[in-house]
Amino acid sequence: MFGFLRYGPMVVLVLVNALIFAIGDTENGILTNHLLVQLHEGSYDEAPQVALEHGFESVRKLPFGDGLFHFYPQSSPLSRRKRSAGHGQSLQKDHRVKSVLQQAGFDRQKRGYRDLNQVDINMSDPLFTKQWYLVNTGQADGTPGLDLNVAEAWGLGFTGKGVTIAIMDDGIDYLHPDLAANYNAEASYDFSSNDPYPYPRYTDDWFNSHGTRCAGEVSAVANNNICGVGVAYNSKVAGIRMLDQPFMTDIIEASSISHMPQVIDIYSASWGPTDDGKTVDGPRELTLQAMADGVNKGRGGKGSIYVWASGDGGSYDDCNCDGYASSMWTISINSAINDGRTALYDESCSSTLASTFSNGRKRNPEAGVATTDLYGNCTLRHSGTSAAAPEAAGVFALALEANPDLTWRDMQHLAVLTSKRNRLHDEVHQWQRNGVGLEFNHLFGYGVLDAGGMVKMAKEWKTVPERFHCVAGSIQETHKVPSEDKLVLTITTDACQGKENYVRYLEHVQAVVTVNASRRGDLNLNMTSPMGTKSILLSRRPRDDDAKVGYDKWPFMTSHSWGEDPRGTWQLEVLFQGEVPQTGTLQEWTLMIHGTQSAPYIDQIVRDYQSKLAMSKKEELEEELDEALERSLKSLLSKN
Ligand SMILES: *[C@@H]1O[C@H](CO)[C@@H](O)[C@H](O)[C@H]1NC(C)=O
Ligand SMILES: *[C@@H]1O[C@H](CO)[C@@H](O)[C@H](O)[C@H]1NC(C)=O
Ligand SMILES: *[C@@H]1O[C@H](CO)[C@@H](O)[C@H](O)[C@H]1NC(C)=O
Ligand SMILES: *[C@@H]1O[C@H](CO)[C@@H](O)[C@H](O)[C@H]1NC(C)=O
Ligand SMILES: [Ca+2]
Ligand SMILES: [Ca+2]
Ligand SMILES: [Ca+2]
């Protein structure tokens, strides 16, 4: 018992560390000059002095455990590639010191600085060196290292084998020599003309090249001297042709989304309601049902993975007005350009989970997305968030090969935990940390997907605990939105504590809002969680001059409070932004919270270290982890 109490907190730290920083990669004993030091009771106040005496300029009390301190040098890189055992030894002998643990160095922060000679990939495909989104060596004036880190995943042996990705689009040139070998004909269908052959309809301007380009990003064959290489180049790609008819219907959408859910693992969609900055629309009844069925029953109950492009409406649109992108059941993907900036067509919203890469801003023709094109051709110019979603589908295919047991929620957790800020730069919205320290941005979500990080974590992953849904509170009375001032409402919630559906660790949060306005586009909604995370639920859309419909029970979703404790007071702020004073009335705000009762990640930590920890200690560990998750993911998840 004593042993556990003594080392318990330290074990938690190390375990959380190990989990977050890609398990198992201790890099041949590379040690950092960062020490975890536990002082004896009574010596806590002397920490700065102890540190200084042993050559450490900086010391920080850790918010978890008893008497735990972080000793580190003032101005040196986080990890030097040399040992500094000397400090540790002298500290160990100090009577005030109970124990010292030198922190092992993990390779995370080095991504942007990767030595490119270390990328040991030999592809014969002529476009491979132009595919900066796969391996960015600074092509087309890009930022070296700003890429999907697929090289690491491939190096570990994951190339998408056994995984099928469907491209729901305008068809696929399945005769293309760079796609044919990976084409899954059985899983393909043409819902635009109701036949099994989703071949693109010919037009002079190659209008229907979209699906073929997306397919190449995912599944183009590697090392065949043709075009480039797919993110998951040994995966299978299915074509679902469904965009090429005069009108979309609920039946076509629903049929596409629910096509062969036991064969197709991942569905990639690069379409949605018109990105004109004034549309508010989402899946209709059948499609909603199809999506719900997909996540509940697809892939043998583990859930279909739906990947969605967040939209090309630029700063005039808000992807929370797109019910496909903002659905909890889809993983919505935004795009960065090859130097880490936003693309001008990027829409921002609080439901975007992560980002990949696409073209934009730069005139350089090679700054686009290189992939397959119609009639056996290749292109350097695939573009838009359309190009971003299939890259994500490819990364998820790598993760599914690493661990076929991943559920649709596991995939979202993995994306949240392993996506990186890297050098992504949003001129408008700052990067922030949420209540458990996860770094996010209003446009990029949790950052750019990291295939290497994702497969490593996926391999060790244990399914997250059961999901619960709680109506945290509801205000259903009329409130005027003042013309000049803010309307501020609050809901205080216990998150259904004491009930079966208690939600203690958040995943998605939805604010279901009914509000009308003399000019809908001028409405701005922000919501702040009890842990202080502000989500912009709706930004101004200057082109939306609707004065009649407003929002009718519209579910504004945020993923920014992921991992947080939902108990406490939530605040909704409603404001008109714009030149002319407007009037409006809010009639409902219902707060829906979704997540788990027990700590996610705890089971895998216990499993991985069962030899060190008796199962009976799990509850204690869980208590420690509660604290650790809440307060210290922040310091542990040092994202670049
Ligand atoms: C790389 O590929 C080229 C052409 O296929 C081949 O000649 C060369 O030996 C390969 N190099 C390595 C290191 O595999
Ligand atoms: C596409 O490929 C065809 C057949 O190889 C070729 O004749 C044609 O010139 C190519 N078109 C473009 C635009 O590159
Ligand atoms: C909004 O709804 C309220 C209550 O139904 C109504 O009185 C008001 O006129 C509406 N305002 C607008 C701008 O439609
Ligand atoms: C919402 O947050 C944004 C960004 O911090 C801010 O500019 C805006 O004024 C806020 N709006 C409301 C309604 O509080
Ligand atoms: Ca057809
Ligand atoms: Ca190829
Ligand atoms: Ca949009």
XYZ file of C-alpha atoms and ligand atoms in Angstrom:
699
model
C 0.000 0.000 0.000
C 2.690 2.370 1.033
C 4.533 1.649 -2.132
C 1.556 2.553 -4.204
C 0.863 5.780 -2.414
C 4.408 6.762 -2.666
C 4.895 6.030 -6.281
C 1.312 6.207 -7.374
C 1.281 9.772 -8.582
C 4.578 9.327 -10.274
C 3.364 6.254 -12.028
C 0.346 8.177 -13.211
C 2.527 10.884 -14.613
C 4.757 8.467 -16.399
C 1.852 6.458 -17.684
C -0.034 9.415 -19.000
C 3.185 10.574 -20.513
C 3.774 7.252 -22.133
C 0.283 7.159 -23.492
C 0.205 10.629 -24.862
C 3.672 10.555 -26.294
C 3.238 7.563 -28.509
C 3.749 4.483 -26.449
C 6.928 2.536 -26.534
C 9.124 4.943 -28.353
C 11.739 5.712 -25.751
C 14.320 6.049 -28.423
C 17.152 3.912 -27.203
C 17.394 5.534 -23.831
C 17.609 9.139 -24.910
C 17.184 11.138 -21.775
C 16.338 14.778 -21.396
C 17.617 17.334 -18.957
C 14.141 17.539 -17.511
C 13.718 15.801 -14.200
C 10.713 14.714 -12.235
C 11.766 15.252 -8.646
C 9.831 14.220 -5.574
C 10.866 16.029 -2.402
C 10.423 14.823 1.137
C 7.590 16.333 3.090
C 8.785 19.499 4.768
C 11.168 20.341 1.957
C 8.583 21.464 -0.568
C 9.299 25.131 0.013
C 12.952 24.606 -0.678
C 12.352 23.339 -4.186
C 13.781 26.395 -5.995
C 16.884 26.257 -3.841
C 17.392 22.525 -4.338
C 17.023 22.994 -8.065
C 19.505 25.832 -8.209
C 22.081 24.015 -6.105
C 22.033 21.180 -8.584
C 22.263 23.311 -11.650
C 18.632 23.748 -12.698
C 17.476 27.317 -13.177
C 13.815 26.504 -13.368
C 11.416 24.624 -11.189
C 7.711 24.142 -11.358
C 5.434 22.485 -8.837
C 3.330 19.907 -10.593
C -0.379 20.217 -9.946
C -0.814 16.515 -9.224
C 0.762 14.146 -6.750
C 2.474 15.087 -3.507
C 5.707 17.001 -3.585
C 6.316 16.503 -7.277
C 8.419 19.078 -9.085
C 9.654 19.579 -12.593
C 13.337 20.682 -12.648
C 14.622 21.996 -15.926
C 17.256 24.278 -17.374
C 16.128 27.781 -18.208
C 16.955 28.143 -21.831
C 17.637 24.955 -23.623
C 15.696 22.862 -26.038
C 13.294 20.447 -24.417
C 15.374 17.475 -25.399
C 19.057 17.445 -25.969
C 20.384 14.361 -27.505
C 22.795 13.669 -24.754
C 22.659 12.210 -21.352
C 22.749 14.347 -18.278
C 22.911 11.668 -15.680
C 25.290 13.720 -13.555
C 22.576 16.032 -12.265
C 20.297 13.181 -11.448
C 22.929 11.405 -9.414
C 23.869 14.370 -7.269
C 20.205 15.137 -6.678
C 19.510 11.594 -5.649
C 21.949 11.993 -2.786
C 20.392 15.218 -1.480
C 18.616 14.543 1.824
C 15.650 16.685 0.807
C 15.051 14.577 -2.251
C 12.927 11.479 -2.115
C 13.278 10.349 -5.711
C 14.408 11.523 -9.105
C 13.188 10.407 -12.463
C 14.866 11.674 -15.560
C 12.352 12.150 -18.313
C 12.837 10.023 -21.373
C 12.857 11.959 -24.606
C 10.082 11.340 -27.074
C 10.255 12.451 -30.619
C 7.208 14.632 -30.881
C 8.502 18.133 -31.055
C 10.987 17.263 -33.725
C 8.469 16.784 -36.490
C 8.957 20.143 -38.078
C 12.699 19.730 -37.909
C 12.935 16.241 -39.241
C 16.165 15.485 -41.004
C 14.863 14.728 -44.437
C 17.629 12.287 -45.173
C 16.004 10.133 -42.551
C 12.886 9.769 -44.633
C 13.798 6.532 -46.274
C 11.226 6.199 -48.989
C 12.036 5.217 -52.480
C 9.050 5.683 -54.734
C 9.342 5.469 -58.469
C 6.158 7.486 -59.003
C 6.943 10.682 -60.913
C 4.605 12.870 -58.855
C 5.707 11.590 -55.473
C 8.193 14.400 -54.923
C 5.432 16.890 -55.717
C 3.161 15.444 -53.061
C 4.319 17.806 -50.354
C 1.305 16.886 -48.246
C 2.836 13.418 -47.859
C 6.440 14.424 -47.300
C 7.075 18.140 -47.149
C 10.697 18.935 -47.943
C 9.898 22.543 -48.706
C 8.572 21.993 -52.231
C 6.724 24.954 -53.782
C 8.019 27.249 -51.031
C 6.380 25.143 -48.375
C 7.460 24.603 -44.805
C 9.571 21.468 -44.435
C 8.053 18.949 -42.063
C 4.558 20.382 -42.395
C 2.890 17.263 -43.728
C 0.749 14.288 -42.716
C 3.768 12.387 -41.358
C 2.801 9.358 -43.430
C 6.456 8.363 -43.769
C 6.489 7.261 -40.150
C 3.281 5.250 -40.512
C 4.519 3.576 -43.704
C 7.817 2.864 -41.988
C 5.908 0.996 -39.304
C 4.340 -1.106 -42.019
C 0.905 0.488 -42.285
C -0.252 1.252 -45.797
C -4.027 0.695 -45.581
C -4.095 -3.022 -46.305
C -7.518 -4.543 -45.747
C -9.318 -1.209 -45.471
C -11.918 0.077 -47.963
C -12.622 3.760 -48.405
C -15.593 4.980 -50.391
C -15.414 8.268 -52.258
C -18.944 9.664 -52.387
C -18.647 12.002 -55.332
C -19.074 12.403 -59.111
C -17.618 8.986 -59.948
C -14.170 7.479 -60.260
C -12.110 6.704 -63.347
C -11.649 3.146 -62.180
C -9.802 2.255 -65.364
C -7.038 4.659 -64.385
C -3.777 2.687 -64.303
C -2.877 4.184 -60.945
C -6.251 3.246 -59.398
C -7.403 0.066 -61.119
C -5.430 -2.314 -58.911
C -6.887 -0.790 -55.755
C -10.421 -0.393 -57.011
C -13.070 -2.274 -55.068
C -15.743 -2.888 -57.680
C -18.018 -4.927 -55.386
C -18.330 -2.047 -52.938
C -18.939 0.543 -55.644
C -22.222 1.834 -56.985
C -23.678 4.568 -59.117
C -26.648 6.226 -57.434
C -26.753 9.018 -60.008
C -27.773 6.580 -62.717
C -28.568 3.450 -60.717
C -26.052 0.972 -62.018
C -22.953 -0.697 -60.603
C -20.503 1.389 -62.675
C -19.692 4.761 -61.114
C -17.712 5.969 -64.126
C -17.657 9.783 -64.429
C -19.909 11.326 -67.081
C -17.902 12.960 -69.837
C -17.980 16.715 -70.248
C -15.647 18.848 -72.342
C -14.345 20.719 -69.362
C -13.656 17.616 -67.275
C -16.143 18.889 -64.738
C -16.529 15.412 -63.256
C -12.910 14.924 -62.246
C -13.457 15.541 -58.575
C -14.010 11.954 -57.397
C -11.083 10.591 -59.413
C -8.777 13.157 -57.882
C -10.012 12.343 -54.380
C -9.579 8.614 -55.005
C -5.928 9.048 -55.958
C -5.133 10.883 -52.748
C -6.364 7.896 -50.787
C -5.459 4.848 -52.820
C -3.163 5.602 -55.770
C -0.831 2.641 -56.244
C 2.747 3.111 -55.044
C 5.936 2.404 -56.919
C 4.418 1.843 -60.345
C 5.926 4.799 -62.199
C 2.474 6.348 -62.586
C 1.285 9.649 -61.078
C 1.810 9.722 -57.320
C 1.131 7.674 -54.223
C -2.002 7.454 -52.067
C -1.873 8.174 -48.343
C -3.012 4.572 -47.837
C -1.580 3.138 -51.038
C -2.530 -0.459 -50.305
C -6.104 0.344 -49.316
C -9.078 -0.327 -51.555
C -11.135 2.503 -52.921
C -14.813 2.270 -53.811
C -16.646 4.726 -56.004
C -20.064 5.934 -54.976
C -21.316 8.178 -57.734
C -24.043 10.389 -56.318
C -23.354 14.039 -57.150
C -24.052 14.010 -60.885
C -27.783 14.462 -61.324
C -29.934 17.582 -61.539
C -31.067 17.437 -57.916
C -29.863 15.807 -54.780
C -32.447 13.803 -52.938
C -32.630 12.463 -49.443
C -32.825 8.956 -50.894
C -29.618 9.324 -52.901
C -27.745 10.712 -49.921
C -29.067 8.120 -47.526
C -28.394 5.290 -49.981
C -24.838 6.469 -50.504
C -24.073 6.873 -46.837
C -25.466 3.448 -46.018
C -24.015 1.578 -48.984
C -22.435 -1.718 -47.874
C -21.543 -0.626 -44.344
C -20.055 -4.034 -43.539
C -17.599 -3.786 -46.429
C -16.841 -0.086 -46.608
C -14.942 1.151 -43.558
C -14.576 4.845 -44.294
C -16.785 7.189 -46.332
C -15.253 10.389 -47.627
C -17.525 13.265 -48.578
C -16.319 16.469 -50.126
C -19.692 18.075 -50.613
C -22.459 19.721 -48.626
C -25.015 22.517 -48.720
C -24.137 25.453 -50.974
C -21.226 27.447 -49.587
C -22.833 30.784 -50.390
C -22.681 32.123 -46.866
C -26.445 32.264 -46.498
C -27.547 28.651 -46.508
C -28.432 26.828 -43.310
C -29.026 23.193 -44.163
C -28.205 19.682 -43.145
C -29.061 16.042 -43.584
C -32.739 15.286 -43.996
C -34.670 12.546 -42.246
C -33.484 9.491 -44.189
C -29.881 10.605 -44.306
C -29.853 11.319 -40.588
C -31.224 7.862 -39.968
C -28.668 6.363 -42.332
C -25.838 8.102 -40.500
C -27.134 7.011 -37.106
C -27.377 3.450 -38.391
C -23.902 3.734 -39.853
C -22.199 4.718 -36.611
C -24.215 2.208 -34.592
C -24.233 -0.801 -36.896
C -21.600 -0.293 -39.596
C -18.351 -2.278 -39.469
C -19.878 -4.941 -37.285
C -21.083 -2.398 -34.737
C -17.827 -0.475 -34.477
C -19.326 2.220 -36.626
C -18.804 3.602 -40.113
C -16.258 6.407 -40.253
C -17.660 9.462 -42.034
C -15.105 12.044 -43.096
C -16.414 15.418 -44.212
C -14.867 18.458 -45.894
C -15.672 21.416 -43.690
C -16.613 23.662 -46.611
C -15.234 26.156 -49.125
C -17.292 29.210 -48.176
C -14.359 31.187 -46.802
C -14.721 33.783 -44.087
C -18.242 34.555 -45.271
C -19.544 31.176 -44.220
C -19.613 29.230 -40.970
C -19.417 25.450 -41.132
C -21.695 25.159 -38.103
C -24.481 26.139 -40.525
C -23.688 22.951 -42.453
C -25.398 20.106 -40.671
C -23.231 17.443 -42.339
C -19.903 18.943 -41.340
C -21.139 19.866 -37.862
C -22.677 16.470 -37.121
C -21.167 14.522 -34.227
C -21.131 11.463 -36.457
C -18.852 12.986 -39.062
C -15.218 13.930 -38.667
C -15.032 17.324 -40.226
C -11.715 18.284 -41.784
C -10.391 21.711 -42.679
C -7.302 22.552 -44.701
C -3.996 24.318 -44.309
C -1.759 25.332 -47.197
C 1.832 24.182 -47.607
C 3.298 26.887 -45.385
C 0.784 26.393 -42.579
C -1.500 29.308 -43.318
C -5.246 29.046 -43.762
C -6.621 28.824 -47.286
C -8.828 31.719 -48.316
C -11.750 29.376 -48.939
C -11.523 27.851 -45.438
C -14.596 28.191 -43.278
C -14.174 28.133 -39.555
C -16.405 26.644 -36.888
C -16.276 24.970 -33.502
C -17.213 21.542 -34.831
C -14.129 21.042 -37.035
C -12.054 18.284 -35.500
C -8.758 18.462 -37.372
C -7.055 19.536 -40.577
C -5.052 18.235 -43.498
C -3.631 20.048 -46.523
C -4.765 21.673 -49.695
C -3.918 24.458 -52.104
C -4.489 28.149 -51.763
C -3.057 31.663 -51.835
C 0.077 30.614 -53.666
C 0.423 31.038 -57.414
C 3.007 28.291 -57.646
C 1.226 25.528 -59.587
C 3.007 22.913 -57.530
C 1.488 24.207 -54.285
C -1.700 22.334 -55.194
C -2.537 18.736 -54.430
C -0.908 16.243 -56.796
C -3.047 13.194 -57.567
C -4.703 11.129 -60.293
C -6.956 12.744 -62.873
C -9.528 11.652 -65.437
C -8.698 9.320 -68.320
C -5.403 8.104 -66.971
C -3.948 11.559 -66.414
C -2.304 13.073 -63.371
C -2.757 16.568 -61.951
C -0.916 18.916 -59.628
C -3.944 21.052 -59.049
C -6.545 19.326 -56.956
C -7.920 21.921 -54.561
C -10.234 23.093 -51.811
C -11.296 21.380 -48.599
C -12.457 18.741 -51.052
C -8.847 17.703 -51.325
C -8.399 17.765 -47.564
C -11.080 15.237 -46.577
C -9.695 12.281 -48.611
C -6.251 12.807 -47.082
C -7.879 12.362 -43.681
C -9.725 9.280 -44.914
C -6.350 7.877 -45.956
C -4.814 8.580 -42.551
C -7.778 6.922 -40.835
C -7.299 3.889 -43.080
C -3.736 3.593 -41.793
C -5.041 3.760 -38.221
C -7.675 1.111 -38.965
C -5.052 -1.214 -40.343
C -3.008 -0.660 -37.167
C -6.081 -1.496 -35.098
C -9.223 -2.794 -36.834
C -11.123 -2.679 -33.525
C -11.255 1.116 -33.451
C -14.780 2.440 -33.149
C -16.013 5.644 -34.758
C -15.466 7.360 -31.412
C -11.998 5.911 -30.915
C -11.079 7.464 -34.238
C -12.243 10.885 -33.032
C -10.352 10.498 -29.741
C -7.216 9.544 -31.645
C -7.589 12.534 -33.943
C -8.019 14.852 -30.956
C -5.018 13.448 -29.099
C -2.527 13.106 -31.930
C -3.275 16.024 -34.244
C -0.656 18.711 -34.019
C -0.467 22.447 -34.075
C 2.824 22.063 -35.958
C 3.286 25.373 -37.829
C -0.364 25.984 -38.523
C -1.097 29.662 -38.393
C -4.496 31.295 -38.308
C -4.345 35.073 -38.549
C -7.801 35.500 -37.082
C -8.149 33.025 -34.242
C -5.532 32.288 -31.611
C -4.586 28.798 -30.603
C -5.990 28.043 -27.162
C -5.987 25.269 -24.638
C -9.207 23.835 -23.297
C -9.901 22.900 -19.698
C -7.828 19.713 -19.851
C -5.014 21.322 -21.789
C -5.839 20.160 -25.295
C -4.710 22.738 -27.817
C -7.247 23.796 -30.418
C -7.962 26.480 -32.958
C -11.362 27.665 -34.168
C -10.447 27.007 -37.800
C -8.005 24.077 -37.690
C -9.635 22.128 -34.838
C -7.035 20.168 -32.882
C -4.426 20.649 -35.606
C -3.049 18.719 -38.511
C -3.430 14.947 -38.570
C -0.256 13.016 -37.798
C -0.361 9.567 -39.390
C 2.693 8.314 -37.516
C 1.374 9.457 -34.153
C -2.022 8.083 -34.962
C -0.981 4.551 -35.905
C 1.321 4.273 -32.913
C -1.429 5.262 -30.529
C -3.984 3.197 -32.454
C -1.906 0.052 -32.018
C -2.083 0.288 -28.233
C -5.579 1.678 -28.117
C -8.329 0.206 -26.014
C -11.898 1.143 -26.866
C -13.125 4.164 -24.946
C -15.836 3.636 -22.311
C -19.527 3.669 -23.139
C -21.027 6.929 -24.289
C -23.868 8.674 -22.480
C -26.112 11.554 -23.416
C -27.457 14.078 -20.945
C -29.736 17.052 -21.420
C -27.728 19.377 -19.238
C -30.410 22.027 -19.173
C -32.901 23.883 -21.291
C -34.157 27.432 -21.427
C -37.430 27.673 -23.308
C -38.684 31.158 -22.758
C -38.560 34.200 -24.966
C -35.558 36.503 -24.653
C -35.055 39.577 -26.787
C -31.623 39.906 -28.330
C -30.830 43.575 -27.701
C -29.699 45.692 -30.660
C -26.681 47.161 -28.951
C -25.850 44.860 -26.098
C -25.347 41.139 -25.524
C -27.952 38.686 -24.382
C -26.290 36.477 -21.786
C -27.927 33.270 -20.571
C -26.590 30.610 -18.239
C -27.359 26.982 -17.554
C -25.981 25.394 -14.406
C -25.817 21.644 -14.602
C -24.797 18.583 -12.627
C -24.421 16.739 -15.947
C -26.999 14.131 -14.840
C -24.796 13.106 -11.925
C -26.422 10.346 -9.903
C -28.374 9.185 -12.916
C -27.575 6.431 -15.331
C -26.616 8.876 -18.046
C -24.161 10.954 -16.026
C -21.542 12.486 -18.327
C -18.273 13.247 -16.590
C -15.811 13.442 -19.507
C -17.034 15.352 -22.521
C -16.841 14.406 -26.131
C -19.273 16.504 -28.210
C -21.452 19.326 -26.927
C -24.499 20.628 -28.752
C -26.338 23.859 -28.135
C -29.745 23.449 -29.708
C -30.927 26.974 -30.409
C -34.108 28.523 -31.735
C -33.648 32.187 -32.574
C -35.013 34.557 -35.198
C -33.634 37.879 -36.307
C -34.347 40.775 -38.626
C -30.986 39.808 -40.197
C -29.861 36.260 -39.454
C -26.354 36.787 -40.803
C -25.577 39.376 -38.138
C -26.100 36.929 -35.294
C -23.075 35.811 -33.324
C -23.245 33.085 -30.678
C -20.520 32.171 -28.222
C -20.713 29.545 -25.503
C -18.337 29.178 -22.564
C -17.953 25.918 -20.662
C -17.627 25.663 -16.866
C -13.905 25.094 -17.345
C -13.669 28.368 -19.223
C -13.394 27.214 -22.820
C -15.114 29.595 -25.207
C -16.549 28.130 -28.393
C -17.691 30.406 -31.181
C -20.880 28.588 -32.143
C -21.816 31.015 -34.901
C -19.920 33.897 -36.461
C -21.277 36.703 -38.538
C -22.224 35.726 -42.092
C -22.455 39.040 -43.933
C -24.293 37.583 -46.950
C -27.095 35.950 -44.998
C -29.990 38.381 -44.948
C -32.700 35.970 -43.938
C -35.309 37.781 -41.844
C -37.914 35.050 -41.538
C -36.646 31.601 -40.812
C -33.826 32.105 -38.323
C -32.574 28.949 -36.664
C -35.168 26.396 -35.649
C -33.822 23.979 -33.039
C -30.482 24.102 -34.839
C -27.802 21.983 -33.150
C -24.668 24.113 -32.965
C -21.867 21.694 -32.114
C -18.521 22.241 -30.457
C -15.673 19.780 -30.055
C -13.531 22.250 -28.135
C -14.531 21.034 -24.674
C -13.289 17.490 -25.359
C -12.246 15.780 -22.127
C -13.626 18.517 -19.895
C -15.824 18.110 -16.822
C -19.221 19.501 -17.868
C -20.487 20.172 -14.362
C -21.013 23.818 -13.493
C -22.262 26.864 -15.296
C -22.392 27.189 -19.076
C -22.831 30.626 -20.569
C -24.343 31.535 -23.904
C -23.755 34.992 -25.356
C -25.827 36.279 -28.242
C -24.939 39.452 -30.068
C -25.696 41.285 -33.292
C -22.631 42.257 -35.269
C -22.999 44.482 -38.291
C -23.554 48.037 -39.406
C -27.269 48.372 -38.815
C -29.070 47.658 -35.512
C -31.142 44.481 -35.670
C -33.801 42.829 -33.573
C -34.253 39.221 -32.698
C -35.773 36.783 -30.274
C -34.252 33.706 -28.758
C -36.812 31.091 -27.856
C -34.800 28.067 -26.894
C -31.362 27.021 -25.756
C -31.043 23.352 -24.884
C -27.654 22.080 -23.844
C -26.919 18.490 -24.869
C -23.743 16.902 -23.610
C -22.223 13.643 -24.802
C -19.356 11.676 -23.352
C -18.260 9.069 -20.867
C -18.792 8.439 -17.186
C -15.418 6.904 -16.496
C -12.156 8.388 -17.580
C -11.262 7.547 -21.132
C -7.785 6.053 -21.531
C -7.742 4.639 -17.950
C -8.370 1.071 -19.010
C -5.579 1.002 -21.480
C -3.207 2.502 -18.988
C -4.093 -0.161 -16.449
C -3.861 -2.892 -19.027
C -0.502 -1.805 -20.262
C 0.930 -1.648 -16.796
C -0.956 -4.444 -15.141
C 2.277 -6.070 -14.184
C 3.108 -3.047 -12.109
C -0.304 -2.274 -10.718
C -2.730 -4.642 -9.117
C -6.211 -4.325 -10.566
C -7.495 -3.462 -7.109
C -5.616 -0.243 -7.390
C -7.579 0.771 -10.417
C -9.985 2.936 -8.454
C -7.214 4.831 -6.783
C -5.480 5.230 -10.073
C -8.695 6.467 -11.565
C -8.951 9.145 -8.898
C -5.424 10.208 -9.580
C -6.124 10.197 -13.256
C -9.180 12.357 -12.812
C -6.882 14.982 -11.455
C -4.171 14.297 -13.956
C -6.516 14.439 -16.910
C -8.172 17.579 -15.733
C -5.231 19.610 -14.732
C -2.217 18.221 -16.390
C -2.914 16.976 -19.857
C -1.996 20.565 -20.438
C 1.624 20.193 -19.492
C 1.901 16.666 -20.770
C 0.467 17.263 -24.172
C 3.064 19.810 -25.139
C 2.101 20.139 -28.732
C 5.167 21.677 -30.328
C 15.365 3.161 -55.445
O 14.693 2.913 -56.645
C 15.562 2.910 -57.791
C 14.710 2.781 -59.037
O 13.729 1.825 -58.873
C 16.572 1.780 -57.633
O 17.455 1.787 -58.710
C 17.347 1.980 -56.334
O 18.213 0.908 -56.121
C 16.398 2.106 -55.148
N 17.134 2.447 -53.962
C 16.899 1.885 -52.772
C 17.723 2.390 -51.651
O 16.063 1.023 -52.619
C -4.698 12.850 -70.698
O -4.274 11.589 -71.091
C -4.519 11.308 -72.457
C -4.205 9.843 -72.705
O -2.973 9.511 -72.155
C -3.693 12.241 -73.302
O -3.930 11.992 -74.663
C -4.083 13.659 -72.972
O -3.271 14.574 -73.645
C -4.014 13.933 -71.484
N -4.647 15.187 -71.220
C -4.117 16.122 -70.482
C -4.920 17.368 -70.310
O -3.033 16.012 -69.983
C -39.409 36.452 -33.958
O -40.376 35.694 -33.262
C -41.151 36.464 -32.380
C -42.012 35.511 -31.568
O -42.645 34.580 -32.405
C -41.970 37.461 -33.173
O -42.753 38.257 -32.308
C -41.008 38.349 -33.953
O -41.702 39.217 -34.792
C -40.046 37.530 -34.783
N -39.016 38.402 -35.304
C -38.560 38.307 -36.542
C -37.459 39.250 -36.913
O -39.006 37.500 -37.329
C -17.386 35.850 -29.365
O -16.001 35.653 -29.364
C -15.327 36.400 -30.362
C -13.893 35.989 -30.379
O -13.335 36.042 -29.108
C -15.536 37.882 -30.103
O -14.902 38.640 -31.097
C -17.021 38.191 -30.095
O -17.254 39.526 -29.771
C -17.738 37.301 -29.098
N -19.171 37.479 -29.219
C -20.003 37.388 -28.202
C -21.437 37.334 -28.513
O -19.641 37.357 -27.047
Ca -22.817 4.492 -64.189
Ca 1.455 5.596 -58.553
Ca -20.394 25.961 -45.842
